[in-house]
Amino acid sequence: MKISRVLVFWALIFGCVGCVQQPPSPAVPQTDSRLEKTYEDLIVGFAQLGAESEWRVANTVSIKETAEQLGVELRFLDGQQKQDNQIAAVRKLIVQRVDVIGIAPIVETGWDEVFQEAKDAGIPIIVVDRRAAVPEDLYASYLGSDFLEEGHKAAQIMAELVDGKANIVELVGTIGSAPANDRYKGFREVLRDYPKMKIIDSESGDFTLARGKEVMKAFLQKHGNKITAVYAHNDDMAVGAIEAIEEYGLRPGVDIKIVSVDAARGAFEAMIAGKLNATVECNPLLGPQFFELALKVVNGQPVPKWVPSIEGVFFPENAAEILPTRKY
Ligand code: GYE
C-alpha cells in the first residue's frame, strides 16, 4: 500500500517533469522547418512544348504568373513543337541543377532516357498537362486532365445533339500526344452504343486553327453534304473548321453540328454566334497546383502519382453569361 502510494507519487512528479524535459525520442522522425525550402528558395525549370493553341498560351501565362506571385525563380524553355527541343531543354536544366523540372511532353513516348538522366542527377520531374509513357519511378507526379473522360463526354453530347445518327468527321490533335490518343479512344468507346453514328473520316489538324481549317476544307471537298457532324479535339481546330464550313456555304452549328474540347474563349465566342454546339472543358490554369506540387516534392513530402483537374461542359444557352467569368 505504502509502496504503491510512493510509486504513484514518483510517477506523477517525475513522469510530468519528464514530459516537459525529455528530448523527443529519436525514433520519431522530426522535420526541421529550418531545412525546408520555401517558394523563394526554389529554382524550377519548365520545358513547355510550344504555343500551338489558346489553351497552351493560357497554360504558359498561368505558370509564369504563378511563379512571379510566389517568388519562385522560373527557368522557362519553349520547345517550339519539337520533342528534340524539349529533350535538349531538360538536359540544359539538369546541367543548371535546378531543384525540380516540369515538362508538358508533346508526345507520349520517347522520354525514358532523358527522364532517367534527371533521376540519376537527383532532380525530380513533374509531368504537367500531357502524360508521358514512362515507368512510374521516373517521375514524381503527373498533373493533368482525364483526356479519356473528355472523349466520353464529347461523344455523349454529340449523341444527344444528333439524336444518335450522324456522319462525323474528326479533327485529331497532335499525333502521338496523350490528349489526341485518349480523346480519339474515349469518343469511340461511347460510340459503340450508337451504331448509327459513323466516323466517316479522321485526320490530324495538329491542334492548330490553320491546320484544322485546311483539313476540314479537304473533308468538305471529299464528302460534301454527307458530313453532318464534326468532332474536334480542341477549340482552335473547331474554329478553323467553322471558317471552312462557312466558306463552303454551309451553316456551322446548324447544318453541321460541332463539338470540341478545351472551353477556351474562342469556343465561347463561337457558341454565342451559334456556330459551335458544345465544348468540353480542359483546364490549362495549372500554375498554382504545379508549384504546390514542386514545393512538396523538393521537401520530400508525399504527393499523389496523378493529380487530375476538375472539368465541366459548356453549351451555347448560357455561353454569353459565362464568358466574362472565363480566364482563358
Ligand atoms: O487541349 C490543346 C493543346 O495538351 C490538353 O494541347 C492539352 C491540349 C489542348 O494544344 O488545345
PDB file of C-alpha atoms in Angstrom, residues 48-250:
ATOM      1  CA  GLN A  48       6.956  23.796 -72.333  1.00  0.00           C
ATOM      2  CA  LEU A  49       6.067  22.163 -75.649  1.00  0.00           C
ATOM      3  CA  GLY A  50       5.138  25.224 -77.707  1.00  0.00           C
ATOM      4  CA  ALA A  51       2.387  27.779 -78.335  1.00  0.00           C
ATOM      5  CA  GLU A  52       0.041  25.934 -80.697  1.00  0.00           C
ATOM      6  CA  SER A  53      -3.325  26.906 -79.187  1.00  0.00           C
ATOM      7  CA  GLU A  54      -5.283  29.265 -76.943  1.00  0.00           C
ATOM      8  CA  TRP A  55      -5.068  26.542 -74.312  1.00  0.00           C
ATOM      9  CA  ARG A  56      -1.267  26.480 -74.446  1.00  0.00           C
ATOM     10  CA  VAL A  57      -0.964  30.250 -74.241  1.00  0.00           C
ATOM     11  CA  ALA A  58      -3.174  30.264 -71.129  1.00  0.00           C
ATOM     12  CA  ASN A  59      -1.133  27.412 -69.650  1.00  0.00           C
ATOM     13  CA  THR A  60       2.141  29.298 -70.147  1.00  0.00           C
ATOM     14  CA  VAL A  61       0.696  32.500 -68.676  1.00  0.00           C
ATOM     15  CA  SER A  62      -0.566  30.567 -65.643  1.00  0.00           C
ATOM     16  CA  ILE A  63       2.869  29.054 -64.994  1.00  0.00           C
ATOM     17  CA  LYS A  64       4.780  32.324 -65.452  1.00  0.00           C
ATOM     18  CA  GLU A  65       2.335  34.426 -63.432  1.00  0.00           C
ATOM     19  CA  THR A  66       2.166  31.972 -60.545  1.00  0.00           C
ATOM     20  CA  ALA A  67       5.976  31.781 -60.353  1.00  0.00           C
ATOM     21  CA  GLU A  68       6.130  35.536 -60.118  1.00  0.00           C
ATOM     22  CA  GLN A  69       3.412  35.725 -57.463  1.00  0.00           C
ATOM     23  CA  LEU A  70       5.104  33.084 -55.314  1.00  0.00           C
ATOM     24  CA  GLY A  71       8.622  34.425 -55.766  1.00  0.00           C
ATOM     25  CA  VAL A  72       9.848  31.214 -57.430  1.00  0.00           C
ATOM     26  CA  GLU A  73      12.798  31.501 -59.818  1.00  0.00           C
ATOM     27  CA  LEU A  74      11.486  30.008 -63.073  1.00  0.00           C
ATOM     28  CA  ARG A  75      13.668  28.862 -65.981  1.00  0.00           C
ATOM     29  CA  PHE A  76      11.126  28.570 -68.804  1.00  0.00           C
ATOM     30  CA  LEU A  77      12.120  26.917 -72.090  1.00  0.00           C
ATOM     31  CA  ASP A  78       9.860  26.688 -75.174  1.00  0.00           C
ATOM     32  CA  GLY A  79      10.193  23.508 -77.266  1.00  0.00           C
ATOM     33  CA  GLN A  80       8.503  25.093 -80.310  1.00  0.00           C
ATOM     34  CA  GLN A  81       6.521  21.956 -81.090  1.00  0.00           C
ATOM     35  CA  LYS A  82       9.556  19.658 -81.285  1.00  0.00           C
ATOM     36  CA  GLN A  83      10.326  16.745 -78.976  1.00  0.00           C
ATOM     37  CA  ASP A  84      14.075  17.093 -79.617  1.00  0.00           C
ATOM     38  CA  ASN A  85      13.971  20.678 -78.343  1.00  0.00           C
ATOM     39  CA  GLN A  86      12.178  19.536 -75.200  1.00  0.00           C
ATOM     40  CA  ILE A  87      14.754  16.796 -74.583  1.00  0.00           C
ATOM     41  CA  ALA A  88      17.551  19.360 -75.038  1.00  0.00           C
ATOM     42  CA  ALA A  89      15.710  21.682 -72.624  1.00  0.00           C
ATOM     43  CA  VAL A  90      15.570  19.012 -69.911  1.00  0.00           C
ATOM     44  CA  ARG A  91      19.306  18.324 -70.365  1.00  0.00           C
ATOM     45  CA  LYS A  92      20.047  22.031 -70.065  1.00  0.00           C
ATOM     46  CA  LEU A  93      18.035  22.241 -66.845  1.00  0.00           C
ATOM     47  CA  ILE A  94      19.905  19.228 -65.454  1.00  0.00           C
ATOM     48  CA  VAL A  95      23.225  20.979 -66.138  1.00  0.00           C
ATOM     49  CA  GLN A  96      21.887  24.089 -64.412  1.00  0.00           C
ATOM     50  CA  ARG A  97      20.994  21.924 -61.401  1.00  0.00           C
ATOM     51  CA  VAL A  98      17.501  23.306 -60.891  1.00  0.00           C
ATOM     52  CA  ASP A  99      15.546  21.918 -57.921  1.00  0.00           C
ATOM     53  CA  VAL A 100      12.767  20.364 -59.969  1.00  0.00           C
ATOM     54  CA  ILE A 101      11.786  20.088 -63.647  1.00  0.00           C
ATOM     55  CA  GLY A 102       8.259  20.449 -65.001  1.00  0.00           C
ATOM     56  CA  ILE A 103       7.553  19.217 -68.509  1.00  0.00           C
ATOM     57  CA  ALA A 104       4.489  19.138 -70.768  1.00  0.00           C
ATOM     58  CA  PRO A 105       5.515  16.288 -73.116  1.00  0.00           C
ATOM     59  CA  ILE A 106       4.484  16.934 -76.719  1.00  0.00           C
ATOM     60  CA  VAL A 107       4.005  13.198 -77.391  1.00  0.00           C
ATOM     61  CA  GLU A 108       3.652  10.219 -75.065  1.00  0.00           C
ATOM     62  CA  THR A 109       6.665   8.106 -75.995  1.00  0.00           C
ATOM     63  CA  GLY A 110      10.429   8.628 -76.176  1.00  0.00           C
ATOM     64  CA  TRP A 111      11.109  10.089 -72.723  1.00  0.00           C
ATOM     65  CA  ASP A 112      12.707   7.199 -70.819  1.00  0.00           C
ATOM     66  CA  GLU A 113      16.311   8.137 -71.460  1.00  0.00           C
ATOM     67  CA  VAL A 114      16.154  11.812 -70.540  1.00  0.00           C
ATOM     68  CA  PHE A 115      13.884  11.215 -67.531  1.00  0.00           C
ATOM     69  CA  GLN A 116      16.418   8.627 -66.333  1.00  0.00           C
ATOM     70  CA  GLU A 117      19.186  11.232 -66.718  1.00  0.00           C
ATOM     71  CA  ALA A 118      17.247  13.632 -64.481  1.00  0.00           C
ATOM     72  CA  LYS A 119      16.685  10.872 -61.939  1.00  0.00           C
ATOM     73  CA  ASP A 120      20.394   9.979 -61.932  1.00  0.00           C
ATOM     74  CA  ALA A 121      21.182  13.650 -61.318  1.00  0.00           C
ATOM     75  CA  GLY A 122      18.746  13.641 -58.374  1.00  0.00           C
ATOM     76  CA  ILE A 123      16.372  16.148 -59.995  1.00  0.00           C
ATOM     77  CA  PRO A 124      12.689  15.190 -59.708  1.00  0.00           C
ATOM     78  CA  ILE A 125      10.412  15.527 -62.732  1.00  0.00           C
ATOM     79  CA  ILE A 126       6.784  16.637 -62.556  1.00  0.00           C
ATOM     80  CA  VAL A 127       4.832  15.822 -65.714  1.00  0.00           C
ATOM     81  CA  VAL A 128       2.330  18.570 -66.475  1.00  0.00           C
ATOM     82  CA  ASP A 129      -0.688  18.588 -68.827  1.00  0.00           C
ATOM     83  CA  ARG A 130       0.208  15.673 -71.178  1.00  0.00           C
ATOM     84  CA  ARG A 131       1.213  12.261 -69.869  1.00  0.00           C
ATOM     85  CA  ALA A 132       4.492  10.562 -70.750  1.00  0.00           C
ATOM     86  CA  ALA A 133       4.558   6.775 -71.204  1.00  0.00           C
ATOM     87  CA  VAL A 134       7.426   6.028 -68.804  1.00  0.00           C
ATOM     88  CA  PRO A 135       7.743   3.793 -65.722  1.00  0.00           C
ATOM     89  CA  GLU A 136       6.311   5.453 -62.605  1.00  0.00           C
ATOM     90  CA  ASP A 137       9.655   5.641 -60.825  1.00  0.00           C
ATOM     91  CA  LEU A 138      10.959   8.092 -63.438  1.00  0.00           C
ATOM     92  CA  TYR A 139       8.683  10.957 -62.357  1.00  0.00           C
ATOM     93  CA  ALA A 140       7.332  12.303 -59.090  1.00  0.00           C
ATOM     94  CA  SER A 141       3.800  13.169 -60.141  1.00  0.00           C
ATOM     95  CA  TYR A 142       1.550  13.835 -63.143  1.00  0.00           C
ATOM     96  CA  LEU A 143      -0.717  16.872 -63.025  1.00  0.00           C
ATOM     97  CA  GLY A 144      -3.320  16.966 -65.783  1.00  0.00           C
ATOM     98  CA  SER A 145      -6.716  16.147 -67.195  1.00  0.00           C
ATOM     99  CA  ASP A 146      -8.579  12.915 -67.779  1.00  0.00           C
ATOM    100  CA  PHE A 147      -8.462  13.026 -71.591  1.00  0.00           C
ATOM    101  CA  LEU A 148     -10.291   9.714 -71.964  1.00  0.00           C
ATOM    102  CA  GLU A 149     -13.197  11.136 -69.979  1.00  0.00           C
ATOM    103  CA  GLU A 150     -13.178  14.226 -72.209  1.00  0.00           C
ATOM    104  CA  GLY A 151     -13.595  11.920 -75.224  1.00  0.00           C
ATOM    105  CA  HIS A 152     -16.504  10.166 -73.471  1.00  0.00           C
ATOM    106  CA  LYS A 153     -18.203  13.462 -72.676  1.00  0.00           C
ATOM    107  CA  ALA A 154     -17.767  14.774 -76.239  1.00  0.00           C
ATOM    108  CA  ALA A 155     -19.369  11.619 -77.692  1.00  0.00           C
ATOM    109  CA  GLN A 156     -22.242  11.659 -75.209  1.00  0.00           C
ATOM    110  CA  ILE A 157     -23.060  15.275 -76.024  1.00  0.00           C
ATOM    111  CA  MET A 158     -22.731  14.612 -79.741  1.00  0.00           C
ATOM    112  CA  ALA A 159     -25.147  11.660 -79.462  1.00  0.00           C
ATOM    113  CA  GLU A 160     -27.756  13.929 -77.871  1.00  0.00           C
ATOM    114  CA  LEU A 161     -27.241  16.665 -80.469  1.00  0.00           C
ATOM    115  CA  VAL A 162     -27.683  14.361 -83.458  1.00  0.00           C
ATOM    116  CA  ASP A 163     -30.201  12.027 -81.866  1.00  0.00           C
ATOM    117  CA  GLY A 164     -27.936   9.031 -82.258  1.00  0.00           C
ATOM    118  CA  LYS A 165     -27.466   9.353 -86.020  1.00  0.00           C
ATOM    119  CA  ALA A 166     -24.612  11.174 -87.772  1.00  0.00           C
ATOM    120  CA  ASN A 167     -21.813  11.127 -90.304  1.00  0.00           C
ATOM    121  CA  ILE A 168     -18.951  12.506 -88.275  1.00  0.00           C
ATOM    122  CA  VAL A 169     -15.589  13.849 -89.376  1.00  0.00           C
ATOM    123  CA  GLU A 170     -12.912  14.018 -86.709  1.00  0.00           C
ATOM    124  CA  LEU A 171     -10.131  16.586 -86.335  1.00  0.00           C
ATOM    125  CA  VAL A 172      -7.479  14.788 -84.332  1.00  0.00           C
ATOM    126  CA  GLY A 173      -4.886  16.600 -82.192  1.00  0.00           C
ATOM    127  CA  THR A 174      -1.122  16.187 -82.489  1.00  0.00           C
ATOM    128  CA  ILE A 175      -0.390  12.597 -83.478  1.00  0.00           C
ATOM    129  CA  GLY A 176       1.071  10.569 -80.615  1.00  0.00           C
ATOM    130  CA  SER A 177       0.116  13.109 -77.936  1.00  0.00           C
ATOM    131  CA  ALA A 178      -1.706  11.898 -74.829  1.00  0.00           C
ATOM    132  CA  PRO A 179      -4.787  14.127 -75.360  1.00  0.00           C
ATOM    133  CA  ALA A 180      -5.136  13.096 -79.023  1.00  0.00           C
ATOM    134  CA  ASN A 181      -4.703   9.401 -78.192  1.00  0.00           C
ATOM    135  CA  ASP A 182      -7.263   9.444 -75.380  1.00  0.00           C
ATOM    136  CA  ARG A 183      -9.808  11.784 -76.947  1.00  0.00           C
ATOM    137  CA  TYR A 184      -9.743   9.512 -80.022  1.00  0.00           C
ATOM    138  CA  LYS A 185     -10.204   6.376 -77.911  1.00  0.00           C
ATOM    139  CA  GLY A 186     -12.737   7.789 -75.411  1.00  0.00           C
ATOM    140  CA  PHE A 187     -15.028   9.054 -78.189  1.00  0.00           C
ATOM    141  CA  ARG A 188     -15.084   5.656 -79.880  1.00  0.00           C
ATOM    142  CA  GLU A 189     -15.775   3.819 -76.621  1.00  0.00           C
ATOM    143  CA  VAL A 190     -19.091   5.683 -76.265  1.00  0.00           C
ATOM    144  CA  LEU A 191     -19.923   5.405 -79.968  1.00  0.00           C
ATOM    145  CA  ARG A 192     -20.127   1.626 -79.603  1.00  0.00           C
ATOM    146  CA  ASP A 193     -23.593   2.208 -78.112  1.00  0.00           C
ATOM    147  CA  TYR A 194     -24.688   4.269 -81.126  1.00  0.00           C
ATOM    148  CA  PRO A 195     -24.377   2.138 -84.272  1.00  0.00           C
ATOM    149  CA  LYS A 196     -25.893   4.869 -86.461  1.00  0.00           C
ATOM    150  CA  MET A 197     -23.186   7.359 -85.547  1.00  0.00           C
ATOM    151  CA  LYS A 198     -20.369   6.813 -88.020  1.00  0.00           C
ATOM    152  CA  ILE A 199     -16.934   8.395 -88.183  1.00  0.00           C
ATOM    153  CA  ILE A 200     -16.572   8.786 -91.926  1.00  0.00           C
ATOM    154  CA  ASP A 201     -13.149  10.478 -91.839  1.00  0.00           C
ATOM    155  CA  SER A 202     -10.464  11.298 -89.302  1.00  0.00           C
ATOM    156  CA  GLU A 203      -7.242  13.267 -89.697  1.00  0.00           C
ATOM    157  CA  SER A 204      -4.823  15.309 -87.617  1.00  0.00           C
ATOM    158  CA  GLY A 205      -5.140  19.079 -87.536  1.00  0.00           C
ATOM    159  CA  ASP A 206      -2.218  19.257 -85.073  1.00  0.00           C
ATOM    160  CA  PHE A 207      -4.259  21.237 -82.512  1.00  0.00           C
ATOM    161  CA  THR A 208      -3.946  24.438 -84.607  1.00  0.00           C
ATOM    162  CA  LEU A 209      -6.607  26.655 -86.186  1.00  0.00           C
ATOM    163  CA  ALA A 210      -4.799  26.796 -89.553  1.00  0.00           C
ATOM    164  CA  ARG A 211      -4.410  23.019 -89.898  1.00  0.00           C
ATOM    165  CA  GLY A 212      -7.936  22.424 -88.610  1.00  0.00           C
ATOM    166  CA  LYS A 213      -9.273  24.675 -91.343  1.00  0.00           C
ATOM    167  CA  GLU A 214      -7.193  23.008 -94.077  1.00  0.00           C
ATOM    168  CA  VAL A 215      -8.241  19.505 -93.052  1.00  0.00           C
ATOM    169  CA  MET A 216     -11.914  20.497 -92.813  1.00  0.00           C
ATOM    170  CA  LYS A 217     -11.704  22.038 -96.285  1.00  0.00           C
ATOM    171  CA  ALA A 218     -10.367  18.754 -97.632  1.00  0.00           C
ATOM    172  CA  PHE A 219     -13.106  16.793 -95.805  1.00  0.00           C
ATOM    173  CA  LEU A 220     -15.774  19.016 -97.372  1.00  0.00           C
ATOM    174  CA  GLN A 221     -14.299  18.629-100.832  1.00  0.00           C
ATOM    175  CA  LYS A 222     -14.261  14.875-100.385  1.00  0.00           C
ATOM    176  CA  HIS A 223     -17.598  14.249 -98.618  1.00  0.00           C
ATOM    177  CA  GLY A 224     -19.633  17.454 -99.189  1.00  0.00           C
ATOM    178  CA  ASN A 225     -23.162  17.478 -97.736  1.00  0.00           C
ATOM    179  CA  LYS A 226     -22.742  13.966 -96.403  1.00  0.00           C
ATOM    180  CA  ILE A 227     -20.994  15.405 -93.320  1.00  0.00           C
ATOM    181  CA  THR A 228     -23.457  16.110 -90.504  1.00  0.00           C
ATOM    182  CA  ALA A 229     -21.111  16.493 -87.529  1.00  0.00           C
ATOM    183  CA  VAL A 230     -17.577  17.478 -86.548  1.00  0.00           C
ATOM    184  CA  TYR A 231     -15.686  16.245 -83.513  1.00  0.00           C
ATOM    185  CA  ALA A 232     -12.633  18.468 -82.949  1.00  0.00           C
ATOM    186  CA  HIS A 233     -10.030  17.500 -80.330  1.00  0.00           C
ATOM    187  CA  ASN A 234      -9.634  21.187 -79.437  1.00  0.00           C
ATOM    188  CA  ASP A 235     -11.378  24.525 -79.878  1.00  0.00           C
ATOM    189  CA  ASP A 236      -8.779  26.055 -82.206  1.00  0.00           C
ATOM    190  CA  MET A 237      -9.351  23.318 -84.790  1.00  0.00           C
ATOM    191  CA  ALA A 238     -13.114  23.721 -84.331  1.00  0.00           C
ATOM    192  CA  VAL A 239     -12.809  27.441 -85.069  1.00  0.00           C
ATOM    193  CA  GLY A 240     -10.771  26.571 -88.186  1.00  0.00           C
ATOM    194  CA  ALA A 241     -13.482  24.080 -89.204  1.00  0.00           C
ATOM    195  CA  ILE A 242     -16.181  26.722 -88.691  1.00  0.00           C
ATOM    196  CA  GLU A 243     -14.385  29.027 -91.155  1.00  0.00           C
ATOM    197  CA  ALA A 244     -14.031  26.216 -93.704  1.00  0.00           C
ATOM    198  CA  ILE A 245     -17.717  25.264 -93.396  1.00  0.00           C
ATOM    199  CA  GLU A 246     -18.829  28.872 -93.904  1.00  0.00           C
ATOM    200  CA  GLU A 247     -16.572  29.265 -96.925  1.00  0.00           C
ATOM    201  CA  TYR A 248     -18.104  26.087 -98.332  1.00  0.00           C
ATOM    202  CA  GLY A 249     -21.557  27.664 -97.969  1.00  0.00           C
ATOM    203  CA  LEU A 250     -22.994  25.643 -95.078  1.00  0.00           C
TER     204      LEU A 250
END
